[in-house]
Coordinates of C-alpha atoms in Angstrom, one line a residue:
Chain A
M274 CA 0.0 0.0 0.0
G275 CA 2.7 2.5 1.0
H276 CA 4.7 2.2 -2.2
S277 CA 1.6 2.5 -4.3
I278 CA 0.6 5.7 -2.6
A279 CA 4.1 7.0 -3.0
S280 CA 4.2 6.1 -6.7
V281 CA 0.9 8.0 -7.3
L282 CA 2.2 11.1 -5.4
R283 CA 5.6 11.0 -7.3
H284 CA 3.8 11.0 -10.6
G285 CA 1.6 13.8 -9.2
G286 CA 4.7 15.9 -8.8
V287 CA 5.4 15.5 -5.1
R288 CA 8.7 14.7 -3.6
V289 CA 8.3 11.6 -1.4
V290 CA 10.8 10.7 1.3
T291 CA 11.1 7.9 3.8
C292 CA 13.4 6.3 6.3
L293 CA 14.1 2.6 5.7
E294 CA 15.9 1.8 8.9
G295 CA 14.9 -1.7 10.0
R296 CA 12.6 -2.3 7.1
S297 CA 12.6 -5.5 4.9
D298 CA 14.5 -6.0 1.7
R299 CA 11.1 -6.2 0.0
T300 CA 10.1 -2.8 1.3
R301 CA 13.5 -1.3 0.1
V302 CA 13.0 -2.7 -3.4
L303 CA 9.4 -1.4 -3.6
A304 CA 10.4 2.0 -2.3
A305 CA 13.2 2.3 -4.9
E306 CA 10.8 1.3 -7.6
A307 CA 8.3 3.9 -6.5
G308 CA 10.9 6.6 -6.7
V309 CA 10.9 7.3 -3.0
E310 CA 13.9 9.1 -1.6
A311 CA 15.4 7.3 1.4
L312 CA 16.6 9.8 4.1
P313 CA 19.3 8.7 6.6
N314 CA 17.1 9.0 9.8
I315 CA 13.7 9.9 11.1
D316 CA 14.8 13.4 12.2
E317 CA 15.4 14.3 8.6
V318 CA 12.0 12.9 7.6
V319 CA 10.0 15.1 10.1
Q320 CA 12.1 18.2 9.1
Q321 CA 11.8 17.8 5.4
A322 CA 8.3 16.4 5.0
E323 CA 5.3 18.7 5.3
I324 CA 2.9 15.8 5.5
I325 CA 3.7 12.4 7.0
L326 CA 1.5 9.4 6.1
S327 CA 1.9 6.4 8.5
V328 CA 1.1 3.2 6.5
L329 CA 2.1 0.0 8.3
V330 CA 0.8 -3.2 9.8
P331 CA -1.5 -2.3 12.7
A332 CA 0.8 -3.6 15.4
Q333 CA 3.6 -1.1 14.4
A334 CA 1.5 2.0 14.3
G335 CA 2.1 2.8 17.9
S336 CA 5.9 2.5 17.8
L337 CA 6.1 4.6 14.7
A338 CA 4.0 7.3 16.4
K339 CA 6.4 7.3 19.3
L340 CA 9.5 7.5 17.0
L341 CA 7.9 10.4 15.2
A342 CA 6.9 12.2 18.4
D343 CA 10.5 11.9 19.7
A344 CA 11.9 13.2 16.4
I345 CA 9.4 16.1 16.4
R346 CA 10.4 17.0 19.9
R347 CA 14.2 16.8 19.1
T348 CA 13.9 18.9 15.9
G349 CA 11.1 21.4 16.7
A350 CA 9.4 20.4 13.4
R351 CA 5.7 20.7 13.2
P352 CA 4.5 18.4 10.3
L353 CA 1.0 17.2 9.6
V354 CA 0.9 13.5 10.6
A355 CA -1.8 11.3 9.2
D356 CA -2.2 7.9 10.7
C357 CA -3.6 5.8 7.8
N358 CA -3.4 2.4 9.6
A359 CA -6.2 0.0 10.2
I360 CA -6.6 0.5 13.9
A361 CA -9.4 1.1 16.4
P362 CA -10.6 4.6 17.0
A363 CA -9.5 4.3 20.7
T364 CA -6.0 3.3 19.6
V365 CA -5.9 6.2 17.1
G366 CA -6.9 8.5 20.0
E367 CA -3.9 7.4 21.9
L368 CA -1.6 8.0 18.9
A369 CA -3.1 11.5 18.5
A370 CA -2.4 12.4 22.1
T371 CA 1.2 11.2 21.8
L372 CA 1.9 13.2 18.6
E373 CA -0.1 16.3 19.5
A374 CA 1.8 16.5 22.8
A375 CA 5.0 16.6 20.8
G376 CA 3.8 19.4 18.6
A377 CA 2.4 17.6 15.5
R378 CA -0.9 18.4 13.8
F379 CA -2.7 15.0 13.7
V380 CA -5.1 13.6 11.2
D381 CA -7.1 10.3 11.5
A382 CA -7.2 8.6 8.2
G383 CA -8.6 5.3 6.9
I384 CA -7.7 3.8 3.5
I385 CA -10.5 1.9 1.7
G386 CA -9.9 0.1 -1.6
S387 CA -7.0 -1.6 -3.4
P388 CA -3.6 0.2 -3.4
P389 CA -4.0 3.2 -5.7
T390 CA -2.9 3.1 -9.3
L391 CA -1.9 5.9 -11.6
G392 CA -4.9 7.6 -13.2
A393 CA -7.5 5.5 -11.5
R394 CA -8.9 7.0 -8.3
N395 CA -9.9 3.6 -7.0
T396 CA -8.8 4.2 -3.4
R397 CA -10.5 6.5 -0.9
I398 CA -8.5 8.0 1.9
Y399 CA -11.1 9.1 4.5
A400 CA -9.9 11.7 6.9
S401 CA -11.2 13.2 10.1
G402 CA -10.1 15.5 12.9
E403 CA -9.5 19.2 13.4
H404 CA -6.7 19.3 10.7
A405 CA -8.2 16.8 8.3
S406 CA -8.9 19.4 5.6
Q407 CA -5.1 20.1 5.3
L408 CA -4.8 16.5 3.9
E409 CA -7.0 17.5 0.9
V410 CA -4.0 19.1 -0.8
L411 CA -3.1 15.6 -1.9
N412 CA -6.2 15.6 -4.1
D413 CA -4.2 17.9 -6.4
H414 CA -1.5 15.2 -6.8
G415 CA -3.5 12.0 -7.7
L416 CA -5.0 10.8 -4.4
D417 CA -8.7 10.8 -3.3
V418 CA -8.9 12.3 0.2
R419 CA -12.4 12.6 1.7
V420 CA -13.0 14.5 4.9
I421 CA -15.9 13.0 6.9
G422 CA -15.8 14.8 10.2
S423 CA -13.9 16.9 12.7
N424 CA -13.2 14.3 15.3
V425 CA -10.3 11.9 15.5
G426 CA -11.8 8.3 15.5
Q427 CA -14.4 8.8 12.7
A428 CA -12.1 7.9 9.7
S429 CA -10.7 4.9 11.5
G430 CA -14.1 3.9 12.7
L431 CA -15.4 3.9 9.1
K432 CA -12.4 1.9 8.0
M433 CA -13.1 -0.7 10.8
C434 CA -16.7 -1.1 9.7
Y435 CA -15.8 -1.5 6.1
A436 CA -12.9 -4.0 6.7
A437 CA -15.2 -6.0 9.0
L438 CA -17.4 -6.6 5.9
T439 CA -14.7 -7.4 3.4
K440 CA -12.2 -9.2 5.6
G441 CA -14.8 -10.7 7.9
L442 CA -16.7 -12.2 5.0
T443 CA -13.4 -13.5 3.6
A444 CA -12.6 -15.2 6.9
L445 CA -16.1 -16.6 7.2
G446 CA -16.1 -17.9 3.7
T447 CA -12.7 -19.5 4.2
E448 CA -13.8 -21.2 7.4
L449 CA -17.0 -22.7 6.0
H450 CA -15.3 -23.9 2.8
V451 CA -12.5 -25.5 4.8
A452 CA -15.0 -27.2 7.1
A453 CA -16.9 -28.5 4.1
D454 CA -13.6 -29.9 2.7
V455 CA -12.7 -31.6 6.0
M456 CA -16.2 -33.2 6.0
G457 CA -15.9 -34.3 2.3
L458 CA -18.7 -31.9 1.3
S459 CA -17.0 -29.4 -0.9
V460 CA -18.7 -30.6 -4.1
P461 CA -22.3 -30.4 -2.9
L462 CA -21.6 -27.2 -1.1
R463 CA -20.2 -25.5 -4.1
E464 CA -23.0 -26.8 -6.3
E465 CA -25.6 -25.5 -3.8
L466 CA -23.9 -22.1 -3.5
A467 CA -23.5 -21.7 -7.2
M468 CA -27.2 -22.2 -7.6
S469 CA -28.7 -20.3 -4.6
Q470 CA -26.0 -17.8 -3.6
P471 CA -24.2 -17.1 -6.9
V472 CA -23.1 -13.5 -6.2
I473 CA -21.7 -14.2 -2.7
Q474 CA -20.0 -17.4 -3.9
A475 CA -18.4 -15.5 -6.9
W476 CA -17.2 -12.9 -4.5
L477 CA -15.6 -15.5 -2.3
E478 CA -14.0 -17.3 -5.3
R479 CA -12.4 -13.9 -6.2
L480 CA -11.4 -12.7 -2.8
I481 CA -10.2 -15.8 -0.9
P482 CA -7.4 -16.6 -3.3
A483 CA -6.1 -13.0 -3.0
M484 CA -6.0 -13.2 0.8
P485 CA -3.1 -15.6 1.9
P486 CA -0.2 -13.2 1.4
K487 CA -2.0 -10.6 3.5
A488 CA -3.3 -12.9 6.2
Y489 CA -0.4 -12.0 8.6
R490 CA -1.4 -8.4 8.5
W491 CA -5.1 -9.0 8.9
V492 CA -4.7 -10.8 12.2
G493 CA -4.0 -7.6 14.0
E494 CA -6.6 -5.7 11.9
M495 CA -9.3 -8.2 13.0
E496 CA -8.3 -7.7 16.6
E497 CA -8.6 -3.9 16.2
I498 CA -12.0 -4.3 14.7
A499 CA -13.0 -6.6 17.6
A500 CA -11.9 -3.9 20.0
T501 CA -13.9 -1.2 18.0
F502 CA -17.1 -3.3 18.1
E503 CA -16.6 -4.1 21.8
S504 CA -16.2 -0.4 22.6
T505 CA -19.6 0.3 21.1
G506 CA -21.1 -2.4 23.3
L507 CA -21.2 -5.2 20.6
T508 CA -19.7 -8.7 20.7
P509 CA -16.0 -8.9 19.7
R510 CA -16.3 -12.6 19.0
I511 CA -17.1 -12.6 15.2
M512 CA -13.9 -10.6 14.5
L513 CA -11.8 -12.5 17.0
G514 CA -12.8 -15.6 15.2
A515 CA -11.8 -13.9 11.9
A516 CA -8.4 -13.3 13.5
D517 CA -8.2 -17.0 14.4
I518 CA -8.8 -17.9 10.7
Y519 CA -6.0 -15.5 9.5
R520 CA -3.7 -16.9 12.1
L521 CA -4.4 -20.4 10.7
V522 CA -3.6 -19.1 7.2
E523 CA -0.4 -17.3 8.3
A524 CA 0.8 -20.5 10.0
S525 CA 0.1 -22.7 7.0
S526 CA 2.4 -23.0 3.9
L527 CA 0.2 -20.4 2.3
G528 CA 1.5 -17.8 4.8
Q529 CA 5.0 -17.9 3.2
E530 CA 3.8 -16.3 -0.1
T531 CA 4.0 -12.6 -1.1
P532 CA 1.7 -10.8 -3.5
E533 CA 4.6 -11.0 -6.1
L534 CA 5.3 -14.7 -5.6
R535 CA 2.3 -17.0 -5.6
T536 CA 2.7 -20.7 -6.1
K537 CA -0.2 -22.2 -4.2
G538 CA -3.6 -21.0 -3.2
T539 CA -4.5 -19.3 -6.5
S540 CA -8.1 -20.6 -6.4
L541 CA -10.6 -21.1 -3.6
I542 CA -10.2 -24.8 -3.8
D543 CA -6.4 -24.6 -3.6
V544 CA -6.6 -22.4 -0.5
T545 CA -9.2 -24.6 1.3
S546 CA -7.3 -27.8 0.4
V547 CA -4.1 -26.6 1.9
L548 CA -5.9 -25.5 5.0
A549 CA -8.0 -28.6 5.3
Q550 CA -5.3 -31.2 4.8
P551 CA -3.8 -31.1 8.4
L552 CA -7.3 -31.0 9.8
K553 CA -8.3 -34.1 7.8
D554 CA -5.1 -35.9 8.9
N555 CA -6.3 -35.4 12.5
S556 CA -10.0 -36.2 11.9
D557 CA -9.6 -40.0 12.3
Q558 CA -9.0 -39.2 16.0
Q559 CA -12.0 -37.0 16.1
R560 CA -15.2 -38.9 16.5
H561 CA -17.4 -35.9 15.8
V562 CA -16.4 -35.3 12.2
P563 CA -18.9 -37.1 9.9
K564 CA -17.2 -39.6 7.6
A565 CA -17.1 -38.6 4.0
D566 CA -18.7 -41.0 1.6
A567 CA -16.0 -43.1 -0.1
T568 CA -18.0 -43.2 -3.4
K569 CA -18.7 -39.5 -3.4
R570 CA -15.2 -38.1 -2.9
Chain B
M210 CA -41.0 -24.2 7.6
G211 CA -43.0 -27.1 8.9
H212 CA -46.4 -25.9 7.7
S213 CA -45.0 -24.9 4.3
I214 CA -43.6 -28.5 3.8
A215 CA -46.9 -29.9 5.0
S216 CA -48.9 -27.7 2.6
V217 CA -46.8 -28.8 -0.4
L218 CA -47.2 -32.5 0.6
R219 CA -51.0 -32.1 1.1
H220 CA -51.3 -30.6 -2.3
G221 CA -49.1 -33.5 -3.6
G222 CA -51.7 -36.0 -2.4
V223 CA -50.1 -37.0 0.9
R224 CA -52.0 -37.4 4.2
V225 CA -50.1 -35.2 6.7
V226 CA -50.5 -35.8 10.4
T227 CA -49.0 -34.2 13.5
C228 CA -49.4 -33.9 17.3
L229 CA -49.9 -30.4 18.6
E230 CA -49.5 -31.1 22.4
G231 CA -47.5 -28.2 23.9
R232 CA -47.2 -26.3 20.6
S233 CA -48.0 -22.5 20.3
D234 CA -51.3 -21.1 19.1
R235 CA -49.4 -19.8 16.0
T236 CA -48.3 -23.3 15.2
R237 CA -51.9 -24.6 15.6
V238 CA -53.3 -22.0 13.3
L239 CA -50.6 -22.6 10.7
A240 CA -51.1 -26.4 10.9
A241 CA -54.9 -26.0 10.4
E242 CA -54.3 -23.7 7.4
A243 CA -51.9 -26.2 5.9
G244 CA -54.6 -28.9 6.1
V245 CA -52.6 -31.0 8.6
E246 CA -54.5 -33.5 10.6
A247 CA -53.9 -33.3 14.4
L248 CA -53.7 -36.7 16.1
P249 CA -54.3 -36.9 19.9
N250 CA -50.9 -38.2 20.9
I251 CA -47.4 -39.1 19.6
D252 CA -48.1 -42.9 19.7
E253 CA -50.7 -42.4 17.0
V254 CA -48.3 -40.4 15.0
V255 CA -45.6 -43.0 14.9
Q256 CA -48.2 -45.7 14.1
Q257 CA -50.0 -43.9 11.3
A258 CA -47.0 -42.1 9.7
E259 CA -44.7 -44.0 7.3
I260 CA -42.3 -41.1 7.2
I261 CA -41.7 -38.6 10.1
L262 CA -40.1 -35.3 9.4
S263 CA -38.7 -33.5 12.5
V264 CA -38.7 -29.7 11.8
L265 CA -38.2 -27.6 14.9
V266 CA -35.9 -25.1 16.6
P267 CA -32.5 -26.8 17.1
A268 CA -32.8 -26.9 20.9
Q269 CA -36.0 -29.0 20.7
A270 CA -34.7 -31.6 18.3
G271 CA -33.3 -33.8 21.0
S272 CA -36.4 -33.9 23.2
L273 CA -38.6 -34.8 20.1
A274 CA -36.2 -37.6 19.2
K275 CA -36.6 -39.0 22.7
L276 CA -40.4 -38.7 22.6
L277 CA -40.4 -40.4 19.3
A278 CA -38.1 -43.2 20.5
D279 CA -40.3 -43.8 23.5
A280 CA -43.4 -44.0 21.3
I281 CA -41.7 -46.3 18.8
R282 CA -40.7 -48.6 21.7
R283 CA -44.2 -48.6 23.2
T284 CA -46.0 -49.2 19.9
G285 CA -43.6 -51.4 18.0
A286 CA -43.9 -49.1 15.0
R287 CA -40.9 -48.8 12.7
P288 CA -41.3 -45.5 10.8
L289 CA -38.6 -43.7 8.7
V290 CA -37.6 -40.7 10.9
A291 CA -35.8 -37.8 9.1
D292 CA -34.2 -35.2 11.4
C293 CA -34.5 -32.0 9.3
N294 CA -33.2 -29.6 12.0
A295 CA -30.3 -27.3 11.8
I296 CA -28.0 -29.2 14.2
A297 CA -24.4 -30.3 14.2
P298 CA -23.4 -33.6 12.7
A299 CA -22.3 -34.9 16.1
T300 CA -25.7 -34.0 17.6
V301 CA -27.5 -35.7 14.7
G302 CA -25.3 -38.8 15.4
E303 CA -26.7 -38.9 19.0
L304 CA -30.3 -38.6 17.8
A305 CA -29.7 -41.3 15.2
A306 CA -28.4 -43.6 18.0
T307 CA -31.4 -42.9 20.2
L308 CA -33.9 -43.5 17.4
E309 CA -32.2 -46.6 15.9
A310 CA -31.9 -48.2 19.3
A311 CA -35.7 -47.9 19.5
G312 CA -36.2 -49.5 16.1
A313 CA -36.6 -46.5 13.8
R314 CA -34.9 -46.2 10.4
F315 CA -33.0 -42.8 10.6
V316 CA -32.2 -40.3 7.9
D317 CA -30.1 -37.2 8.4
A318 CA -31.7 -34.3 6.5
G319 CA -30.8 -30.6 6.0
I320 CA -33.2 -28.1 4.5
I321 CA -31.7 -25.3 2.4
G322 CA -33.7 -22.5 0.9
S323 CA -36.9 -20.6 1.8
P324 CA -39.9 -22.6 3.0
P325 CA -41.2 -24.5 -0.1
T326 CA -44.2 -23.1 -2.0
L327 CA -46.5 -24.9 -4.3
G328 CA -45.2 -25.5 -7.8
A329 CA -41.8 -23.9 -7.2
R330 CA -39.1 -26.3 -6.2
N331 CA -37.1 -23.6 -4.4
T332 CA -36.2 -25.7 -1.3
R333 CA -33.7 -28.5 -1.3
I334 CA -33.9 -31.2 1.3
Y335 CA -30.5 -32.8 1.4
A336 CA -30.4 -36.3 2.9
S337 CA -27.7 -38.8 3.9
G338 CA -27.5 -42.1 5.7
E339 CA -28.1 -45.7 5.0
H340 CA -31.9 -45.2 4.5
A341 CA -31.7 -41.8 2.8
S342 CA -33.0 -43.0 -0.5
Q343 CA -36.3 -43.9 1.1
L344 CA -36.9 -40.2 1.6
E345 CA -36.8 -39.7 -2.2
V346 CA -40.4 -40.9 -2.5
L347 CA -41.4 -37.4 -1.4
N348 CA -40.1 -36.1 -4.8
D349 CA -43.2 -37.6 -6.3
H350 CA -45.3 -35.3 -4.0
G351 CA -43.8 -31.8 -4.6
L352 CA -40.6 -31.8 -2.5
D353 CA -37.0 -31.8 -3.8
V354 CA -35.0 -34.4 -1.8
R355 CA -31.4 -34.9 -2.8
V356 CA -29.3 -37.8 -1.4
I357 CA -25.7 -36.7 -0.9
G358 CA -24.1 -39.7 0.9
S359 CA -24.6 -42.8 2.9
N360 CA -23.4 -41.5 6.3
V361 CA -25.3 -39.7 9.0
G362 CA -23.7 -36.3 9.4
Q363 CA -23.2 -35.4 5.8
A364 CA -26.6 -33.7 5.2
S365 CA -26.5 -31.8 8.4
G366 CA -22.8 -30.9 7.8
L367 CA -23.8 -29.4 4.5
K368 CA -26.6 -27.4 6.1
M369 CA -24.2 -26.1 8.7
C370 CA -21.7 -24.8 6.1
Y371 CA -24.5 -23.2 4.0
A372 CA -26.2 -21.6 7.0
A373 CA -22.8 -20.3 8.2
L374 CA -22.6 -18.3 5.0
T375 CA -26.1 -16.9 4.9
K376 CA -26.8 -16.4 8.6
G377 CA -23.1 -15.7 9.5
L378 CA -23.0 -12.9 6.9
T379 CA -26.4 -11.5 8.1
A380 CA -25.0 -11.4 11.6
L381 CA -21.7 -9.8 10.5
G382 CA -23.5 -7.2 8.4
T383 CA -25.9 -6.4 11.2
E384 CA -23.0 -5.9 13.6
L385 CA -21.0 -3.6 11.4
H386 CA -23.9 -1.5 10.5
V387 CA -25.0 -1.2 14.1
A388 CA -21.4 -0.2 15.1
A389 CA -21.4 2.4 12.3
D390 CA -24.7 3.8 13.6
V391 CA -23.4 4.0 17.2
M392 CA -20.4 5.9 15.9
G393 CA -22.5 8.3 13.7
L394 CA -20.9 6.8 10.6
S395 CA -24.0 5.2 8.9
V396 CA -24.1 7.7 6.0
P397 CA -20.5 7.5 4.8
L398 CA -20.4 3.7 5.3
R399 CA -23.5 3.2 3.2
E400 CA -22.2 5.5 0.5
E401 CA -18.9 3.7 0.5
L402 CA -20.5 0.3 0.3
A403 CA -23.0 1.3 -2.3
M404 CA -20.0 2.3 -4.5
S405 CA -17.4 -0.3 -3.8
Q406 CA -19.4 -3.4 -2.5
P407 CA -22.8 -3.0 -4.2
V408 CA -23.7 -6.7 -4.5
I409 CA -22.9 -7.5 -0.9
Q410 CA -24.6 -4.3 0.4
A411 CA -27.7 -5.1 -1.7
W412 CA -27.7 -8.6 -0.2
L413 CA -27.6 -7.2 3.3
E414 CA -30.3 -4.6 2.6
R415 CA -32.5 -7.5 1.5
L416 CA -31.6 -10.1 4.1
I417 CA -31.2 -8.1 7.4
P418 CA -34.8 -6.8 7.5
A419 CA -36.1 -10.3 7.1
M420 CA -34.1 -11.6 10.0
P421 CA -35.5 -10.2 13.3
P422 CA -38.5 -12.6 13.6
K423 CA -36.2 -15.6 13.1
A424 CA -33.3 -14.4 15.4
Y425 CA -34.5 -16.4 18.4
R426 CA -34.2 -19.6 16.4
W427 CA -30.9 -18.7 14.9
V428 CA -29.1 -18.4 18.3
G429 CA -29.2 -22.1 18.7
E430 CA -28.4 -22.7 15.1
M431 CA -25.2 -20.6 15.3
E432 CA -24.1 -22.5 18.3
E433 CA -24.6 -25.8 16.4
I434 CA -22.5 -24.4 13.5
A435 CA -19.8 -23.3 16.0
A436 CA -19.7 -26.9 17.4
T437 CA -19.5 -28.3 13.9
F438 CA -16.6 -26.0 13.0
E439 CA -14.9 -26.8 16.3
S440 CA -15.2 -30.5 15.7
T441 CA -13.3 -30.2 12.4
G442 CA -10.5 -28.3 14.2
L443 CA -11.6 -24.8 13.3
T444 CA -12.4 -21.8 15.5
P445 CA -15.9 -21.6 16.9
R446 CA -15.6 -17.9 17.6
I447 CA -17.1 -16.4 14.4
M448 CA -20.3 -18.4 14.8
L449 CA -20.5 -17.8 18.6
G450 CA -20.3 -14.1 17.8
A451 CA -23.1 -14.6 15.3
A452 CA -25.1 -16.2 18.1
D453 CA -24.3 -13.1 20.3
I454 CA -25.8 -10.9 17.6
Y455 CA -29.0 -12.9 17.3
R456 CA -29.3 -12.9 21.1
L457 CA -29.1 -9.1 21.0
V458 CA -31.8 -9.0 18.3
E459 CA -34.0 -11.4 20.2
A460 CA -33.8 -9.3 23.4
S461 CA -34.6 -6.1 21.5
S462 CA -38.1 -4.9 20.7
L463 CA -37.5 -6.4 17.2
G464 CA -37.5 -9.9 18.8
Q465 CA -41.3 -9.6 19.5
E466 CA -42.3 -9.6 15.9
T467 CA -43.4 -12.6 13.8
P468 CA -43.1 -13.1 10.1
E469 CA -46.9 -12.3 9.8
L470 CA -46.7 -9.2 12.0
R471 CA -44.0 -6.7 11.2
T472 CA -44.2 -3.1 12.5
K473 CA -40.5 -2.2 12.9
G474 CA -37.3 -3.3 11.3
T475 CA -38.6 -3.4 7.7
S476 CA -35.4 -1.9 6.3
L477 CA -31.7 -2.2 7.2
I478 CA -31.7 1.3 8.7
D479 CA -34.8 0.5 10.8
V480 CA -33.1 -2.6 12.2
T481 CA -29.8 -1.0 12.9
S482 CA -31.4 2.0 14.5
V483 CA -33.4 -0.1 16.9
L484 CA -30.4 -2.1 17.9
A485 CA -28.0 0.9 18.1
Q486 CA -30.2 3.2 20.2
P487 CA -29.5 1.6 23.6
L488 CA -25.8 1.4 22.8
K489 CA -25.8 5.1 21.9
D490 CA -27.6 5.9 25.2
N491 CA -24.6 4.2 27.0
S492 CA -21.9 5.7 24.8
D493 CA -21.5 8.9 26.8
Q494 CA -20.1 6.8 29.6
Q495 CA -17.8 5.0 27.1
R496 CA -14.7 7.0 26.4
H497 CA -13.7 4.8 23.5
V498 CA -16.6 5.5 21.2
P499 CA -15.6 8.3 18.8
K500 CA -17.9 11.3 19.0
A501 CA -20.1 11.8 16.0
D502 CA -19.8 15.1 14.3
A503 CA -22.7 17.3 15.2
T504 CA -22.9 18.8 11.8
K505 CA -22.8 15.5 10.0
R506 CA -25.5 13.6 11.8

């Protein structure tokens, strides 16, 4: 996501800088390809950048906010910092407090859609908070920033609800297709769904194969959504279960793949077979799994 | 569901009998309308019926199986008993053992689709087990019975996976739309979904308003699916969370409605507003719920 946004901004005439300390080789390659300038340290970043976009896995959003806050204090810079990560409104509130105490202007942002591509405004960056309108300047350089309110927590709340649908449904669909596979019921299930739920099944056939390389990131995101729902008084369990599913995918052989390198799991059946196999291997010891029909497999 | 199946069979030339001891007034009225003959006790039912279809809320499937087993023992009858309830394969296995020990021939059945209507074969009754093919005689009388295997647990396993999708997605969609409502984000969420997830959002707009009168039954069904998934080695939490959502609906004012009497909850917004209101009333005490923007509500 980060390098795609950087690439759009570069082509939109914006100088894009970053600091690659401690980042993976994959990130370094992607940054170089996107024409992003690597600065030697984070102090340089907060001094040279007018706008800082934080785009990371959810679990790292907090440590980056602290690094940025320290750098802002050391340098006296006062950048606009937009947290664009998939984290709960309450967590964003804590990051806002950390950064504002250091002197930054903070924007809550939530990215919805695929990574942006040149020319196609297929990604919305929702923004909220007192300074959100200052992020709209990026609309002149290829992005699609939409301000939805003046309070921190609104943009991330929207992102949480949206991701609950897309990633929650992907987890649910993965689980029920794996369960059917373990029980030897994949064929009748897929026939029934193709007939009576064709649009949902087509959606799953498209989205599930794209998921495995991202599963490791989605574990934390599902937990952030669970926390968001719980904070409104609703059950966290659906989304905690979705996190369980992505943990299962991450731990499987599918979890080793990257978006650029896919060898397995390129269809729904591929994905569910890989996930179901170890469960089937155990199922002889589990008296509750119905036996598949030898003649029907 | 029961009276719709009975009505189709009646019009298909079959004598349909039941025993209404302890059933609700609504069930009595529906049975009478469907032309079902009420017999004075369950012993008469097992003696006069060649095929017995058990169609109940999941929690009552076990007690009916015991009543039937006792009646079969008392009378020496040997009917074909098909458990058509939405229960886990392991639970069906227990019912099969109870009924077969009494002398019944048992069929595992799973109903998928809306209640059947005359002339339209819009409901599949999947069947499995040694005696499943004996249920196919009902295909000559307006039903659509499909045998998928020779083991008890296969038909109910298929039903569990299918219902996980339709009722799991309905629960997930309800939760995320209620969460958005509590956070004052319904309008931007619905605009975003209408644009980027139109087929899923249209499905939710159609299915969620139909759900409240059935929520009380779906609590137990979600728990049966959770047990099914857990028995295959998968997480039960997604479906336990779905049960939480239906428990919330059942406990709300929406839970008082019947399919014949709907006054509230006839659109997605209606349903989510009713469920969100008490959560919003509490949200002033909850520091983690982002404040809605006064100008945006």
